[in-house]
Amino acid sequence: MHPSLFNQTPVELAAMLEGLGEPSYRGTQILEWLWQKRSTSIDEMSNLPVGLRDHLKESFSLRSLTHVRTQGSHDSTRKFLFRLQDGCHVECVLIPASPALYGERADRRTLCVSSQVGCAYGCKFCASGLDGFSRNLTADEIAGQVLLAEELSGEKVNNIVFMGMGEPLANLSQLLKALELITAPWGLGIGARRLTVSTAGLVPQIRKLADHPQQIRLAISLHGASDEVRDRIMPINRKWPLSELFKALRYWTKRKKQTITLEYILIDDVNADLAQATLLAQRAKSLHAKVNLIPYNTVEGLPWKRPDDPQCRAFRDALVKSGVPATLRLEKGHDIDAACGQLRLKEEKKIRTDVD
Ligand code: SAH
């Protein structure tokens, strides 16, 4: 299996071309074929000498993902299942903004991308970790989800959230490279402020990313406002409890001068009581953070449930009353297994059954 040409930065291309005795402007030409013209074959790259094309064909592949299936939903959120070259599967979700909800931001088309195959963090409510961890995605496999989703939908993605399968901060080197491919003018050209990396709370990596020059945004999967509750559902909290996490988040806000988003899934009988809302409000205020409340999406095989709508609203109202900006996320994609990891889990189960 060859590495993908899409994984090459200008610096890497320049070094390779120099080794081949080719002029450096060939690098610019190659990048243009890849990212602007969206080439699907190296033979298409007609302004490159045949010898160079042959060399590229021997050393690189082009596309890192192929489309397996799309699941659409009535509100036109679409979920794509992609196969990687080694047969693993990843998923991503395209979420168009509805004008009624977003007003002037109605042109927003958000893609939720995966950063790993499976996940090693074992959050108790999440489908992604049910099958364990397989491997990190490479940068071209991350950015390639955007290319393929744009090709399949005919729409340009202008907002990206790293909230698909996997823990992006556990794959930091490829994440940083993917950020380059996605933001560079020669690449996808999407502004760093339109990228949100979501983490379960990997403290050392949060600090590293805080020192990274790009103004990307940060979301934290909090899901519990006390160590007691968070310990129950997120094993990572034992390693980095809330006090450590919030120290790192304060460092982030100091470095980036940005608002952090706290993601909070509402799970019945676990974290959706008003005592948690009060603690959450205190924590959010200490950071000037905003809170995204998400009623839990049921996962086949897991016992957790969402609270009823009035309880979800009461939780939100308690935050808002304390002066915390909080949104209760409108339902999108419940009918397409949009909770991360669910579609892939079904596909891999199906493949296993077919093989057995
Ligand atoms: N590992 C990173 C990226 C995954 S993001 C992180 O934890 O932030 C995926 C988001 O969806 C996280 O906030 C995760 O907690 C949430 N999630 C997982 N399973 C869910 C479910 N069944 N219903 C609603 N949200 C879920």
CSV table of C-alpha atoms and ligand atoms in Angstrom, one decimal:
chain,number,residue,atom,x,y,z
A,1,MET,CA,0.0,0.0,0.0
A,2,HIS,CA,1.5,3.4,-1.0
A,3,PRO,CA,1.1,6.6,0.9
A,4,SER,CA,-1.3,9.1,-0.6
A,5,LEU,CA,0.0,12.0,-2.6
A,6,PHE,CA,-2.6,14.1,-0.7
A,7,ASN,CA,-0.5,13.6,2.5
A,8,GLN,CA,2.4,15.7,1.1
A,9,THR,CA,3.0,19.3,2.2
A,10,PRO,CA,4.8,21.7,0.0
A,11,VAL,CA,8.0,21.2,2.1
A,12,GLU,CA,7.8,17.4,1.7
A,13,LEU,CA,7.1,17.7,-2.0
A,14,ALA,CA,10.0,20.1,-2.5
A,15,ALA,CA,12.4,17.7,-0.8
A,16,MET,CA,11.2,14.8,-3.0
A,17,LEU,CA,11.4,16.9,-6.2
A,18,GLU,CA,14.9,18.1,-5.4
A,19,GLY,CA,16.0,14.4,-4.9
A,20,LEU,CA,14.6,13.7,-8.4
A,21,GLY,CA,16.4,16.7,-9.9
A,22,GLU,CA,13.0,18.3,-10.8
A,23,PRO,CA,12.4,22.0,-10.6
A,24,SER,CA,10.6,23.2,-7.5
A,25,TYR,CA,7.6,24.7,-9.4
A,26,ARG,CA,6.5,21.1,-10.1
A,27,GLY,CA,5.4,21.0,-6.4
A,28,THR,CA,3.0,23.9,-7.0
A,29,GLN,CA,1.7,22.2,-10.1
A,30,ILE,CA,1.1,18.9,-8.2
A,31,LEU,CA,-0.7,20.7,-5.4
A,32,GLU,CA,-2.9,22.4,-7.9
A,33,TRP,CA,-3.9,19.1,-9.5
A,34,LEU,CA,-4.7,17.6,-6.1
A,35,TRP,CA,-6.5,20.4,-4.2
A,36,GLN,CA,-7.8,22.8,-6.9
A,37,LYS,CA,-8.6,20.4,-9.8
A,38,ARG,CA,-9.3,17.5,-7.5
A,39,SER,CA,-7.6,15.0,-9.7
A,40,THR,CA,-8.6,11.4,-9.5
A,41,SER,CA,-5.6,10.0,-11.4
A,42,ILE,CA,-2.0,10.9,-11.8
A,43,ASP,CA,-2.2,10.4,-15.6
A,44,GLU,CA,-4.5,13.5,-15.7
A,45,MET,CA,-1.6,15.7,-14.5
A,46,SER,CA,-0.8,16.7,-18.1
A,47,ASN,CA,1.7,19.5,-17.4
A,48,LEU,CA,4.0,17.1,-15.6
A,49,PRO,CA,6.7,15.2,-17.6
A,50,VAL,CA,5.8,11.6,-18.2
A,51,GLY,CA,8.9,10.4,-16.2
A,52,LEU,CA,7.7,12.3,-13.1
A,53,ARG,CA,4.2,11.0,-13.5
A,54,ASP,CA,5.5,7.4,-13.7
A,55,HIS,CA,7.6,8.0,-10.6
A,56,LEU,CA,4.6,9.4,-8.7
A,57,LYS,CA,2.5,6.4,-9.8
A,58,GLU,CA,5.1,4.0,-8.5
A,59,SER,CA,5.4,5.7,-5.1
A,60,PHE,CA,2.0,7.1,-4.3
A,61,SER,CA,-1.7,6.4,-4.3
A,62,LEU,CA,-4.2,9.2,-4.8
A,63,ARG,CA,-7.5,8.7,-3.0
A,64,SER,CA,-7.3,7.4,0.5
A,65,LEU,CA,-11.0,6.8,0.9
A,66,THR,CA,-13.8,5.3,-1.1
A,67,HIS,CA,-17.5,5.8,-0.6
A,68,VAL,CA,-19.5,2.9,0.8
A,69,ARG,CA,-22.9,4.3,1.7
A,70,THR,CA,-24.8,7.5,2.4
A,71,GLN,CA,-27.6,7.7,5.0
A,72,GLY,CA,-29.8,10.8,4.5
A,73,SER,CA,-32.4,12.2,6.8
A,74,HIS,CA,-35.5,14.2,6.3
A,75,ASP,CA,-33.8,17.4,7.5
A,76,SER,CA,-31.1,16.7,5.0
A,77,THR,CA,-28.3,15.8,7.4
A,78,ARG,CA,-26.3,13.1,5.6
A,79,LYS,CA,-24.0,10.6,7.0
A,80,PHE,CA,-21.3,9.0,4.9
A,81,LEU,CA,-19.6,5.7,5.4
A,82,PHE,CA,-16.1,5.5,3.8
A,83,ARG,CA,-13.7,2.6,3.4
A,84,LEU,CA,-10.0,3.2,3.8
A,85,GLN,CA,-7.3,1.4,1.8
A,86,ASP,CA,-6.8,-1.2,4.4
A,87,GLY,CA,-10.5,-2.1,4.6
A,88,CYS,CA,-11.2,-0.1,7.9
A,89,HIS,CA,-14.3,2.1,7.9
A,90,VAL,CA,-14.8,5.7,9.1
A,91,GLU,CA,-17.8,7.9,9.0
A,92,CYS,CA,-18.5,11.6,8.7
A,93,VAL,CA,-21.7,13.7,8.9
A,94,LEU,CA,-22.7,16.7,6.7
A,95,ILE,CA,-24.9,19.1,8.6
A,96,PRO,CA,-26.5,22.0,6.6
A,97,ALA,CA,-27.7,24.9,8.7
A,98,SER,CA,-31.3,25.7,8.4
A,99,PRO,CA,-32.1,29.4,7.7
A,100,ALA,CA,-34.8,29.4,10.4
A,101,LEU,CA,-32.2,28.4,13.0
A,102,TYR,CA,-29.1,30.3,12.0
A,103,GLY,CA,-30.4,33.4,10.1
A,104,GLU,CA,-27.5,35.1,8.5
A,105,ARG,CA,-25.3,32.1,9.1
A,106,ALA,CA,-27.6,30.0,6.9
A,107,ASP,CA,-24.7,29.4,4.5
A,108,ARG,CA,-23.0,27.2,7.0
A,109,ARG,CA,-22.2,23.7,5.9
A,110,THR,CA,-20.6,21.8,8.7
A,111,LEU,CA,-18.8,18.5,8.3
A,112,CYS,CA,-18.2,16.3,11.3
A,113,VAL,CA,-15.0,14.3,10.7
A,114,SER,CA,-13.4,11.3,12.3
A,115,SER,CA,-9.8,11.3,13.5
A,116,GLN,CA,-9.3,7.6,14.4
A,117,VAL,CA,-10.7,4.2,13.6
A,118,GLY,CA,-12.5,3.3,16.8
A,119,CYS,CA,-11.4,4.9,20.1
A,120,ALA,CA,-9.3,3.9,23.1
A,121,TYR,CA,-11.0,6.1,25.7
A,122,GLY,CA,-14.0,4.0,26.5
A,123,CYS,CA,-16.6,6.6,27.4
A,124,LYS,CA,-19.4,4.5,28.7
A,125,PHE,CA,-22.2,6.1,26.6
A,126,CYS,CA,-20.4,6.2,23.3
A,127,ALA,CA,-20.6,3.8,20.4
A,128,SER,CA,-17.1,4.6,19.0
A,129,GLY,CA,-15.2,2.8,21.7
A,130,LEU,CA,-17.5,-0.3,21.8
A,131,ASP,CA,-15.2,-2.1,19.3
A,132,GLY,CA,-12.0,-0.8,20.8
A,133,PHE,CA,-9.3,1.1,19.0
A,134,SER,CA,-7.9,0.1,15.6
A,135,ARG,CA,-5.7,2.9,14.4
A,136,ASN,CA,-5.0,6.6,13.9
A,137,LEU,CA,-6.1,8.2,10.7
A,138,THR,CA,-3.4,9.8,8.5
A,139,ALA,CA,-3.7,13.5,7.7
A,140,ASP,CA,-4.9,12.7,4.1
A,141,GLU,CA,-7.5,10.4,5.5
A,142,ILE,CA,-8.8,13.2,7.7
A,143,ALA,CA,-8.8,15.9,5.0
A,144,GLY,CA,-9.9,13.3,2.4
A,145,GLN,CA,-13.3,13.1,4.2
A,146,VAL,CA,-13.9,16.7,3.3
A,147,LEU,CA,-12.9,16.1,-0.4
A,148,LEU,CA,-15.2,13.1,-0.7
A,149,ALA,CA,-18.1,14.7,1.1
A,150,GLU,CA,-17.9,17.7,-1.1
A,151,GLU,CA,-17.7,15.5,-4.2
A,152,LEU,CA,-20.7,13.4,-3.1
A,153,SER,CA,-22.9,16.3,-2.0
A,154,GLY,CA,-21.8,18.9,-4.6
A,155,GLU,CA,-21.6,21.4,-1.8
A,156,LYS,CA,-18.6,23.2,-0.4
A,157,VAL,CA,-17.9,22.6,3.3
A,158,ASN,CA,-17.1,25.7,5.2
A,159,ASN,CA,-17.1,24.6,8.8
A,160,ILE,CA,-15.4,21.5,10.3
A,161,VAL,CA,-15.9,19.8,13.7
A,162,PHE,CA,-13.6,17.0,14.8
A,163,MET,CA,-16.5,15.3,16.6
A,164,GLY,CA,-16.7,12.1,14.6
A,165,MET,CA,-15.1,8.8,15.6
A,166,GLY,CA,-11.9,8.9,17.7
A,167,GLU,CA,-10.0,11.2,20.0
A,168,PRO,CA,-8.3,13.9,17.8
A,169,LEU,CA,-5.8,14.9,20.5
A,170,ALA,CA,-4.6,11.3,20.8
A,171,ASN,CA,-3.5,11.6,17.1
A,172,LEU,CA,-1.9,15.0,17.5
A,173,SER,CA,0.8,14.8,14.8
A,174,GLN,CA,-1.6,13.8,12.0
A,175,LEU,CA,-4.2,16.2,13.4
A,176,LEU,CA,-1.7,19.1,13.0
A,177,LYS,CA,-0.8,18.0,9.6
A,178,ALA,CA,-4.5,17.7,8.6
A,179,LEU,CA,-5.0,21.2,10.0
A,180,GLU,CA,-2.3,22.4,7.5
A,181,LEU,CA,-4.0,20.6,4.6
A,182,ILE,CA,-7.4,22.0,5.5
A,183,THR,CA,-6.4,25.6,6.2
A,184,ALA,CA,-3.6,26.2,3.6
A,185,PRO,CA,-4.5,28.4,0.7
A,186,TRP,CA,-3.0,25.7,-1.6
A,187,GLY,CA,-5.2,23.1,0.2
A,188,LEU,CA,-8.8,23.4,1.2
A,189,GLY,CA,-8.5,27.0,2.3
A,190,ILE,CA,-10.9,26.8,5.2
A,191,GLY,CA,-10.1,29.4,7.9
A,192,ALA,CA,-8.8,28.0,11.2
A,193,ARG,CA,-11.6,29.8,13.1
A,194,ARG,CA,-14.0,27.5,11.3
A,195,LEU,CA,-12.4,24.4,12.7
A,196,THR,CA,-13.4,23.0,16.1
A,197,VAL,CA,-11.4,20.2,17.7
A,198,SER,CA,-13.3,18.3,20.4
A,199,THR,CA,-11.6,16.3,23.1
A,200,ALA,CA,-12.6,14.1,26.0
A,201,GLY,CA,-10.0,16.0,28.0
A,202,LEU,CA,-6.4,15.1,27.2
A,203,VAL,CA,-4.7,17.6,29.3
A,204,PRO,CA,-1.1,17.7,28.0
A,205,GLN,CA,-2.3,17.8,24.4
A,206,ILE,CA,-4.7,20.6,25.2
A,207,ARG,CA,-1.7,22.6,26.4
A,208,LYS,CA,0.3,21.7,23.3
A,209,LEU,CA,-2.5,22.8,21.0
A,210,ALA,CA,-2.9,26.0,23.0
A,211,ASP,CA,0.7,26.8,22.0
A,212,HIS,CA,0.1,26.0,18.4
A,213,PRO,CA,-0.2,29.3,16.3
A,214,GLN,CA,-3.4,28.4,14.5
A,215,GLN,CA,-6.6,30.0,15.9
A,216,ILE,CA,-8.6,26.8,15.8
A,217,ARG,CA,-11.5,26.4,18.3
A,218,LEU,CA,-11.8,24.0,21.2
A,219,ALA,CA,-14.7,22.0,22.5
A,220,ILE,CA,-14.6,19.8,25.6
A,221,SER,CA,-16.7,16.8,26.1
A,222,LEU,CA,-17.5,17.5,29.7
A,223,HIS,CA,-20.7,15.5,30.4
A,224,GLY,CA,-20.3,15.8,34.1
A,225,ALA,CA,-19.8,18.8,36.4
A,226,SER,CA,-18.3,16.9,39.3
A,227,ASP,CA,-15.6,14.3,39.4
A,228,GLU,CA,-18.0,11.8,40.9
A,229,VAL,CA,-20.4,12.0,37.9
A,230,ARG,CA,-17.6,12.3,35.3
A,231,ASP,CA,-15.7,9.3,36.8
A,232,ARG,CA,-18.7,7.1,36.3
A,233,ILE,CA,-19.0,7.8,32.6
A,234,MET,CA,-15.6,8.9,31.3
A,235,PRO,CA,-12.6,6.8,32.5
A,236,ILE,CA,-10.2,9.6,31.3
A,237,ASN,CA,-11.4,11.6,34.3
A,238,ARG,CA,-9.5,9.3,36.6
A,239,LYS,CA,-6.3,10.3,34.8
A,240,TRP,CA,-7.1,14.0,34.4
A,241,PRO,CA,-9.7,15.1,36.9
A,242,LEU,CA,-11.7,18.3,36.5
A,243,SER,CA,-9.2,20.4,38.5
A,244,GLU,CA,-6.4,19.5,36.0
A,245,LEU,CA,-8.6,19.8,33.0
A,246,PHE,CA,-9.8,23.3,34.0
A,247,LYS,CA,-6.2,24.5,34.6
A,248,ALA,CA,-5.4,23.5,31.1
A,249,LEU,CA,-8.6,25.2,29.8
A,250,ARG,CA,-7.6,28.4,31.6
A,251,TYR,CA,-4.3,28.2,29.9
A,252,TRP,CA,-6.0,27.8,26.5
A,253,THR,CA,-8.2,30.8,27.0
A,254,LYS,CA,-5.2,32.8,28.1
A,255,ARG,CA,-3.2,31.8,25.0
A,256,LYS,CA,-5.9,31.9,22.4
A,257,LYS,CA,-8.2,34.6,23.8
A,258,GLN,CA,-11.2,32.6,22.7
A,259,THR,CA,-14.3,31.2,24.1
A,260,ILE,CA,-14.3,27.4,24.8
A,261,THR,CA,-17.4,25.3,24.2
A,262,LEU,CA,-18.4,22.8,26.9
A,263,GLU,CA,-20.3,19.9,25.3
A,264,TYR,CA,-22.7,18.3,27.7
A,265,ILE,CA,-24.8,15.3,26.8
A,266,LEU,CA,-27.9,15.0,28.9
A,267,ILE,CA,-28.3,11.4,30.2
A,268,ASP,CA,-31.3,10.4,32.3
A,269,ASP,CA,-30.5,9.5,35.9
A,270,VAL,CA,-26.8,10.3,35.4
A,271,ASN,CA,-26.0,13.9,34.8
A,272,ALA,CA,-29.2,15.8,34.1
A,273,ASP,CA,-30.3,16.9,37.6
A,274,LEU,CA,-30.3,20.5,38.7
A,275,ALA,CA,-27.5,20.0,41.2
A,276,GLN,CA,-25.2,19.2,38.2
A,277,ALA,CA,-26.7,22.3,36.3
A,278,THR,CA,-25.6,24.5,39.2
A,279,LEU,CA,-22.1,23.1,39.3
A,280,LEU,CA,-21.9,23.2,35.5
A,281,ALA,CA,-22.9,26.9,35.6
A,282,GLN,CA,-20.1,27.7,38.1
A,283,ARG,CA,-17.5,25.9,36.0
A,284,ALA,CA,-18.6,27.5,32.8
A,285,LYS,CA,-18.6,31.0,34.3
A,286,SER,CA,-15.1,30.5,35.6
A,287,LEU,CA,-14.0,30.1,32.0
A,288,HIS,CA,-16.5,32.4,30.3
A,289,ALA,CA,-17.4,29.3,28.3
A,290,LYS,CA,-20.6,28.5,26.5
A,291,VAL,CA,-22.4,25.3,26.9
A,292,ASN,CA,-23.9,23.0,24.2
A,293,LEU,CA,-26.5,20.7,25.6
A,294,ILE,CA,-27.2,17.5,23.6
A,295,PRO,CA,-30.0,15.1,24.6
A,296,TYR,CA,-28.4,11.7,24.5
A,297,ASN,CA,-28.8,9.6,21.3
A,298,THR,CA,-29.6,6.0,22.3
A,299,VAL,CA,-27.0,3.5,21.2
A,300,GLU,CA,-28.0,-0.1,20.5
A,301,GLY,CA,-26.6,-2.3,23.2
A,302,LEU,CA,-26.1,0.5,25.8
A,303,PRO,CA,-28.6,1.1,28.6
A,304,TRP,CA,-28.5,5.0,28.7
A,305,LYS,CA,-31.5,7.1,27.8
A,306,ARG,CA,-32.2,10.8,27.3
A,307,PRO,CA,-34.3,12.7,29.8
A,308,ASP,CA,-37.7,13.9,28.6
A,309,ASP,CA,-37.9,17.3,26.9
A,310,PRO,CA,-39.2,19.3,29.9
A,311,GLN,CA,-36.2,18.1,31.9
A,312,CYS,CA,-33.8,19.0,29.2
A,313,ARG,CA,-35.3,22.5,29.0
A,314,ALA,CA,-35.2,22.9,32.7
A,315,PHE,CA,-31.5,22.1,32.7
A,316,ARG,CA,-30.9,24.7,30.0
A,317,ASP,CA,-33.0,27.3,31.7
A,318,ALA,CA,-31.0,26.8,35.0
A,319,LEU,CA,-27.8,27.6,33.1
A,320,VAL,CA,-29.2,30.6,31.2
A,321,LYS,CA,-30.7,32.0,34.5
A,322,SER,CA,-27.2,31.9,36.0
A,323,GLY,CA,-25.9,33.9,33.1
A,324,VAL,CA,-24.3,31.1,31.1
A,325,PRO,CA,-24.8,31.1,27.3
A,326,ALA,CA,-26.4,27.6,26.7
A,327,THR,CA,-28.0,26.0,23.7
A,328,LEU,CA,-30.1,22.9,23.7
A,329,ARG,CA,-29.1,21.4,20.4
A,330,LEU,CA,-32.0,20.9,18.1
A,331,GLU,CA,-32.5,17.3,17.0
A,332,LYS,CA,-30.6,16.5,13.9
A,333,GLY,CA,-29.7,13.1,12.6
A,334,HIS,CA,-31.3,11.0,15.3
A,335,ASP,CA,-32.7,8.8,12.5
A,336,ILE,CA,-29.4,8.2,10.8
A,337,ASP,CA,-27.4,6.8,13.7
A,338,ALA,CA,-25.6,10.1,13.9
A,339,ALA,CA,-24.1,9.4,17.3
A,340,CYS,CA,-20.5,8.9,16.5
A,341,GLY,CA,-19.4,5.4,15.7
A,342,GLN,CA,-22.8,3.8,15.2
A,343,LEU,CA,-22.9,3.5,11.4
A,344,ARG,CA,-19.4,2.0,11.3
A,345,LEU,CA,-20.2,-0.4,14.1
A,346,LYS,CA,-23.2,-1.7,12.0
A,347,GLU,CA,-21.1,-2.1,8.9
A,348,GLU,CA,-18.3,-4.0,10.6
A,349,LYS,CA,-20.8,-6.3,12.3
A,350,LYS,CA,-22.4,-6.9,8.9
A,351,ILE,CA,-19.0,-7.7,7.4
A,352,ARG,CA,-18.2,-10.1,10.2
A,353,THR,CA,-21.6,-11.8,9.8
A,354,ASP,CA,-21.1,-12.1,6.0
A,355,VAL,CA,-17.7,-13.7,6.6
A,356,ASP,CA,-18.8,-16.1,9.3
B,1,SAH,N1,-13.2,12.1,21.4
B,1,SAH,C1,-13.6,13.4,21.2
B,1,SAH,C2,-14.2,13.5,19.8
B,1,SAH,C3,-15.5,12.8,19.7
B,1,SAH,S1,-16.7,14.0,19.7
B,1,SAH,C4,-14.5,13.9,22.3
B,1,SAH,O1,-14.8,13.1,23.2
B,1,SAH,O2,-14.8,15.1,22.3
B,1,SAH,C5,-18.2,13.2,19.7
B,1,SAH,C6,-19.1,13.9,20.6
B,1,SAH,O3,-20.3,13.2,20.6
B,1,SAH,C7,-18.6,13.9,22.0
B,1,SAH,O4,-19.0,15.1,22.7
B,1,SAH,C8,-19.2,12.7,22.6
B,1,SAH,O5,-19.2,12.7,24.0
B,1,SAH,C9,-20.6,12.8,22.0
B,1,SAH,N2,-21.4,11.5,21.9
B,1,SAH,C10,-20.9,10.3,22.0
B,1,SAH,N3,-21.9,9.4,22.0
B,1,SAH,C11,-23.0,10.1,22.0
B,1,SAH,C12,-24.4,9.8,22.0
B,1,SAH,N4,-24.8,8.5,22.0
B,1,SAH,N5,-25.3,10.8,22.0
B,1,SAH,C13,-24.9,12.0,21.9
B,1,SAH,N6,-23.6,12.4,21.9
B,1,SAH,C14,-22.7,11.5,21.9
